[in-house]
XYZ file of C-alpha atoms in Angstrom:
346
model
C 20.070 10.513 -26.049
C 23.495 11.093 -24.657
C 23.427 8.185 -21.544
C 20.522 5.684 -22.336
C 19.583 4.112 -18.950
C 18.611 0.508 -18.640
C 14.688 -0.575 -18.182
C 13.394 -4.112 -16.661
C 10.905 -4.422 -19.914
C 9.621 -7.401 -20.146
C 7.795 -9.751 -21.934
C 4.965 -12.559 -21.410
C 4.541 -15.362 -24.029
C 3.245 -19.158 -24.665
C 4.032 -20.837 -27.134
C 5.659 -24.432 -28.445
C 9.012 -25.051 -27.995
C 11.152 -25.895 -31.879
C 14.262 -27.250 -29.716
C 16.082 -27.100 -26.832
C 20.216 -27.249 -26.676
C 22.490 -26.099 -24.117
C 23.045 -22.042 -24.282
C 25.541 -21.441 -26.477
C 26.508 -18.208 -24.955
C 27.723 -19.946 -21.681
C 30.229 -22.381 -21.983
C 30.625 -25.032 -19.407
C 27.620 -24.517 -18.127
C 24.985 -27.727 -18.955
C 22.623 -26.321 -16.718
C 21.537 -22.971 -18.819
C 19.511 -24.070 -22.323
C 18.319 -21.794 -24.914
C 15.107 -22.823 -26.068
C 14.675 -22.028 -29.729
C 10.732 -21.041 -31.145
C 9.140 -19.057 -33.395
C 6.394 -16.369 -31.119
C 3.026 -16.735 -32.501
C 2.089 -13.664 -34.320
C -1.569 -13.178 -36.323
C -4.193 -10.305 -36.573
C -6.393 -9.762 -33.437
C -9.575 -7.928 -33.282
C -9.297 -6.534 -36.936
C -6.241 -4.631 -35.733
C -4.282 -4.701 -39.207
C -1.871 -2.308 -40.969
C -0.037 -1.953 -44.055
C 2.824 -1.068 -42.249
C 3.059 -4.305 -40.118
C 4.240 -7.625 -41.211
C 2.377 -10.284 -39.052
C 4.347 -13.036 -39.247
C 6.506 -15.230 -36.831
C 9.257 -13.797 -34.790
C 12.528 -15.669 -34.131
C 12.882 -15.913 -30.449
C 16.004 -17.518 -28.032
C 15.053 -18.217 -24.565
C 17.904 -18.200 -22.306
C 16.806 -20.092 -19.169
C 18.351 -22.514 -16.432
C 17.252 -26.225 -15.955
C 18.516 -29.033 -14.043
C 19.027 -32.254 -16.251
C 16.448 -33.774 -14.912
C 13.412 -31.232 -15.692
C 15.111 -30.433 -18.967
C 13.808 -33.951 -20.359
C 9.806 -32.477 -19.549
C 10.859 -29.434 -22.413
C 10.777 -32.162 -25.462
C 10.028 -30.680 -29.122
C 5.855 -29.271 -29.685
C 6.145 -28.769 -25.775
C 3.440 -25.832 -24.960
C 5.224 -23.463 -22.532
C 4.567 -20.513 -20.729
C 7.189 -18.179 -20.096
C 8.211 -14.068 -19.061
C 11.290 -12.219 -18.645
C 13.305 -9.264 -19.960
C 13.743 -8.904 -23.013
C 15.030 -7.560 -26.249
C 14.651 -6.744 -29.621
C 17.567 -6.769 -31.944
C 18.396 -7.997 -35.881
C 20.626 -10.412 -36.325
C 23.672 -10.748 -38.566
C 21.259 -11.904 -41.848
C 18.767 -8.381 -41.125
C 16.307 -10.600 -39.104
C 14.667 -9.637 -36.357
C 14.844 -11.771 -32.941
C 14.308 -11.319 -29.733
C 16.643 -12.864 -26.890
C 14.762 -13.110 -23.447
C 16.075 -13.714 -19.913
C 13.592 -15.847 -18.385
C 12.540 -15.276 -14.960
C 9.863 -17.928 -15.166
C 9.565 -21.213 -16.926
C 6.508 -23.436 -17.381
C 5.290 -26.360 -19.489
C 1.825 -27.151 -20.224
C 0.887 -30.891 -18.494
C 0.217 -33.416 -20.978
C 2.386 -36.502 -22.863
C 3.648 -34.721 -26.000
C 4.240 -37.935 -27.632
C 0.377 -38.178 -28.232
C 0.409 -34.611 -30.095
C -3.655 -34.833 -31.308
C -4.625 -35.373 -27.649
C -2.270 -32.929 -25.873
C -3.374 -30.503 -28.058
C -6.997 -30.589 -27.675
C -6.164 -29.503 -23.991
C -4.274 -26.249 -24.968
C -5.607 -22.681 -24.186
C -6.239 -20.469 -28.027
C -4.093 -18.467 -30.097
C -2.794 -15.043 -27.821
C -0.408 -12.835 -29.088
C 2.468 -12.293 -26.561
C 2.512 -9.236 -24.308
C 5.153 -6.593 -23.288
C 5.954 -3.887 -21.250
C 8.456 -1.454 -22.472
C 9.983 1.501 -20.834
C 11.420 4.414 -22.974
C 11.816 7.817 -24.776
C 10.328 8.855 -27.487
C 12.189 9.420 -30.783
C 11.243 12.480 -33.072
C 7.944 11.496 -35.548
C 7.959 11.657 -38.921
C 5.179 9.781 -39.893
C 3.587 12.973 -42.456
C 3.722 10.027 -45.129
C 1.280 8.257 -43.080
C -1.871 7.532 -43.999
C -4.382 9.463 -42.150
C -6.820 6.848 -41.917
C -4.147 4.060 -40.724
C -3.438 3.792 -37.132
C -0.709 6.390 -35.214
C 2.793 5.612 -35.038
C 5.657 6.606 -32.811
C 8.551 4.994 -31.690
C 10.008 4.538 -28.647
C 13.542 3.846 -28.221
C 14.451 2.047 -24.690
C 17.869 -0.124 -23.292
C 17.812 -3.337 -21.021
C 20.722 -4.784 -19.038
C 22.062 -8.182 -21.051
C 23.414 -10.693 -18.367
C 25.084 -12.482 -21.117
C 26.863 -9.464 -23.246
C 27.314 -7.632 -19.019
C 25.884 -4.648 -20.642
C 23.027 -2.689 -21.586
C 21.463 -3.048 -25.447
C 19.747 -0.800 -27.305
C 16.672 -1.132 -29.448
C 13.639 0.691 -30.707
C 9.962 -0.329 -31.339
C 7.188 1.030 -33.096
C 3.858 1.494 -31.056
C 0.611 1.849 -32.970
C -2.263 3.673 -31.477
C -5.251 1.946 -33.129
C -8.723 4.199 -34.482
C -10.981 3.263 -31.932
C -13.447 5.698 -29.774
C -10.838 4.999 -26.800
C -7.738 6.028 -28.570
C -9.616 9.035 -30.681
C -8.916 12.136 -28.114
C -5.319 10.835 -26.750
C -2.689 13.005 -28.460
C 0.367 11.320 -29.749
C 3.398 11.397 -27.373
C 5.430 14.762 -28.266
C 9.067 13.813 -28.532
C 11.481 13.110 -25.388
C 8.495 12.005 -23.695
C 9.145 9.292 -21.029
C 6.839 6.300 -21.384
C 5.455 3.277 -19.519
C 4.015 0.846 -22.492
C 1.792 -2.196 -22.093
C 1.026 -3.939 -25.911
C 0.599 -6.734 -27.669
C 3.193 -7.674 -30.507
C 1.414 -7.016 -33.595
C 4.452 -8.224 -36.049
C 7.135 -6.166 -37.315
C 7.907 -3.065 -39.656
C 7.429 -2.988 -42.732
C 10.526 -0.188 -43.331
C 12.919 -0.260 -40.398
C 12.190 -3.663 -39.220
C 11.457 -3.403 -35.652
C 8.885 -4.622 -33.202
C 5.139 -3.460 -33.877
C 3.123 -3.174 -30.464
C -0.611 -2.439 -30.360
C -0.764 -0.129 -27.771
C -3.196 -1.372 -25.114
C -2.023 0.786 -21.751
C 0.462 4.125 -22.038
C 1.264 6.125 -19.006
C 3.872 8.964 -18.514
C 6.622 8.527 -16.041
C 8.822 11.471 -14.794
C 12.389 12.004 -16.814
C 15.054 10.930 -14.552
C 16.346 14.047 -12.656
C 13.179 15.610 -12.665
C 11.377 13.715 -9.844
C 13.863 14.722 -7.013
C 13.615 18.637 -7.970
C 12.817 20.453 -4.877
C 9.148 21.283 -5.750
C 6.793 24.493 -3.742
C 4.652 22.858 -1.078
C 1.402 22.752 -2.262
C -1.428 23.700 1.153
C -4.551 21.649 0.986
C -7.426 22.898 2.250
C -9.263 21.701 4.919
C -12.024 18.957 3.602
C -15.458 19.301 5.040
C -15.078 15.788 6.928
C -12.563 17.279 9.023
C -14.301 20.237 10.113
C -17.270 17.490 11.424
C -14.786 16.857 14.394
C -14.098 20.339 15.353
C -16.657 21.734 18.593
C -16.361 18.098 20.320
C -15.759 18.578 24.205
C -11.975 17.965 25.534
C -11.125 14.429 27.086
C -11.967 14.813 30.861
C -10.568 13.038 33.549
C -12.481 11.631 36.727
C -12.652 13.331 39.526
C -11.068 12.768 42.387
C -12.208 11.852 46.010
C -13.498 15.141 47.789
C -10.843 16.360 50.246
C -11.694 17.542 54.231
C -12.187 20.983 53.300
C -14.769 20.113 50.568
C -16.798 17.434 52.636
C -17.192 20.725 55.364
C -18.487 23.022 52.700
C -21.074 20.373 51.584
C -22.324 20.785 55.897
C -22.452 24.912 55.067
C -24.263 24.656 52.150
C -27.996 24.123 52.229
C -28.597 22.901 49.257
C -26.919 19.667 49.614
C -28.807 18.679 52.923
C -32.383 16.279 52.099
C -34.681 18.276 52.758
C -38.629 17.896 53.051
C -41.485 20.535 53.798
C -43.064 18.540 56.547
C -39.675 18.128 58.487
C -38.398 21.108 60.192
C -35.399 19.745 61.530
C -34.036 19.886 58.058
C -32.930 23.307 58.512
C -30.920 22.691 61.822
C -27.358 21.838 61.225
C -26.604 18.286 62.411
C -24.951 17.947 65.967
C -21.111 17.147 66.191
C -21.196 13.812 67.243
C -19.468 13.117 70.802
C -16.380 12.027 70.691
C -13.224 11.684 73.773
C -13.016 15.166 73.878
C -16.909 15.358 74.888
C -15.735 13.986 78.597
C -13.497 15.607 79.272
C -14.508 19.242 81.291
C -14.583 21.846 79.187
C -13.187 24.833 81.194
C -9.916 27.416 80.836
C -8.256 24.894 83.633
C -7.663 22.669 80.924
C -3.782 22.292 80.100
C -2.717 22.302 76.580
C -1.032 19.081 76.357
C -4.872 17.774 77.422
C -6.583 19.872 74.559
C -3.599 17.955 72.445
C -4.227 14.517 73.294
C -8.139 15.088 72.912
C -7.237 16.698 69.084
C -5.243 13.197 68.863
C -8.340 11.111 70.067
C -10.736 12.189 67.979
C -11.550 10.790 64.506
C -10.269 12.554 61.066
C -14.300 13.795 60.688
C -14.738 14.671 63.624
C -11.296 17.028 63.927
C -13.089 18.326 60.720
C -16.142 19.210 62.115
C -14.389 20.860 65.247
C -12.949 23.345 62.091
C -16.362 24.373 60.432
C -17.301 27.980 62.310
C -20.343 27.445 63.479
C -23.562 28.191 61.490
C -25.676 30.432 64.187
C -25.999 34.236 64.353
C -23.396 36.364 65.664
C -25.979 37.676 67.667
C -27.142 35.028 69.664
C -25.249 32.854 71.765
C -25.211 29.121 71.114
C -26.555 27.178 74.213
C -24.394 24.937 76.353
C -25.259 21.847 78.057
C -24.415 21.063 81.773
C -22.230 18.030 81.545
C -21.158 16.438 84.798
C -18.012 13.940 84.703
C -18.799 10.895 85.846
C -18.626 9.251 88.729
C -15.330 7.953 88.966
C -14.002 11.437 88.211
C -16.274 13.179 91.544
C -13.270 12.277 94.153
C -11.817 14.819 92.046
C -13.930 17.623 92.638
């Protein structure tokens, strides 16, 4: 790889603590301690190979403590701790693995009574990782068919303490088991997402042996912001289940003048019985000012206007509807006489 880019990989461990001393890595600074163990590493689950070396791994945790909670982190201390991570040999062809801790834990108990603190601590567990990387080019013909795959993946994390990225490779084993039988080994360049279990190291190059436990492919940088065709999904069944459903409505409004004096043409919306005849006779306007006043062509206009004026909204309605007899008869008039006080008049 030309330009190795930098992965958080991390790792999760618990184990006891060999000795604590300030970091020697930052000087002047009493508040950063490395804390010096050896990982636990055995065989799990009959997961062995002849290419792994189960043994101990050297490991410096670089974490930050107050003076006061550095005095809690004595010697045989049971800790928990995760952070990034890597794995790198060191000047004598060891391997060791420097982690920046994000998280920093000790097991409650009084060390100084070691038989009883350690009756309360949780079993063996290998420590865990997740590592992100490419795949390097296989050659494992020499293998052993029977044995478990191998492939390495070679990844790069930022080091706060060297302000730069290092590089480092580890071996991942796929073990023979039903769930591992029909996944094909990762073809070369591959971009990887690794969750494992450190198994030990290599016999022949010495690096970290992970028992794979989760893989998943990730997209090679570049690659995921490539315009891509729009893909058109076709309509699911559940959303055709809405389609045919009647349009919101709104409520309706109050009836104006013009529709209340249909409703008095139409028939149908008059109650009605078969013993009542009177049903079918429109309804008399009802009197009103303009009733007493004469009704005769000596009437002046500005009269006929202040009687329009007088009467009521429904009642200037009714005086619009046509009326409802035959063209061919001639709708009877009553005689009205004005009364009395209106006879000096005459």
């Amino acid at each position: 790889m030309s330009r190795q880019p930098t992965f958080s990989n991390t790792i999760h461990l618990r184990d006891f603590i060999d000795a604590i001393v300030d970091d020697p890595t930052r000087e002047n600074a009493p508040k950063y301690v490395e804390i010096q163990t050896d990982i636990n590493i055995f065989e799990e689950d009959g997961f062995c190979s002849p290419n792994i070396i189960a043994e101990p791994i050297r490991a410096r945790i670089h974490a930050y403590l107050t003076r006061d909670k550095r005095d809690f982190y004595d010697p045989n201390t049971f800790f928990y701790a995760d952070g990034r991570f890597s794995a790198t040999l060191s000047a004598d062809n060891t391997l060791e693995i420097s982690i920046q801790a994000l998280t920093l834990m000790r097991h409650p108990g009084d060390v100084a009574d070691f038989d009883e603190y350690r009756r309360h601590l949780p079993e063996q567990w290998c420590p865990m990782v997740t590592v992100i990387g490419f795949v390097q080019s296989r050659n494992d013909n020499s293998l052993d068919p029977s044995q478990p795959r191998r492939f390495t993946v070679e990844t790069s994390v930022y080091d706060t303490l060297n302000t730069g990225p290092v590089q480092f490779s580890v071996a991942c084993f796929l073990e023979n088991t039903k769930r591992w039988q029909r996944v094909k080994t990762p073809t070369s360049g591959a971009l990887l997402s690794v969750t494992a279990k450190v198994a030990g190291r290599t016999t022949d190059t010495n690096h970290l042996a992970l028992r794979i436990l989760d893989l998943a492919y990730l997209p090679r940088p570049g690659t995921a912001a490539a315009a891509s065709t729009p893909t058109v999904t076709p309509p699911s069944k559940r959303s055709r289940r809405w389609e045919g459903r009647a349009g919101p409505s709104t409520p309706s409004k109050k009836p104006r003048t013009s529709e209340r004096a249909s409703e008095h043409l139409n028939p149908s919306h008059m109650n009605t019985s078969p013993l009542d005849d009177s049903a079918s006779t429109p309804p008399a306007a009802t009197g009103g000012g303009a009733d007493l006043l004469p009704t005769g062509d000596t009437e002046s206009p500005s009269a006929r206007a202040s009687s329009s004026t007088a009467a009521g909204p429904e009642e200037l309605s009714l005086s619009l509807v046509p009326s409802v007899t035959p063209d061919s008869e001639t709708r009877p008039h009553r005689s009205r006489h004005p009364p009395r006080k209106y006879a000096d008049f005459e």
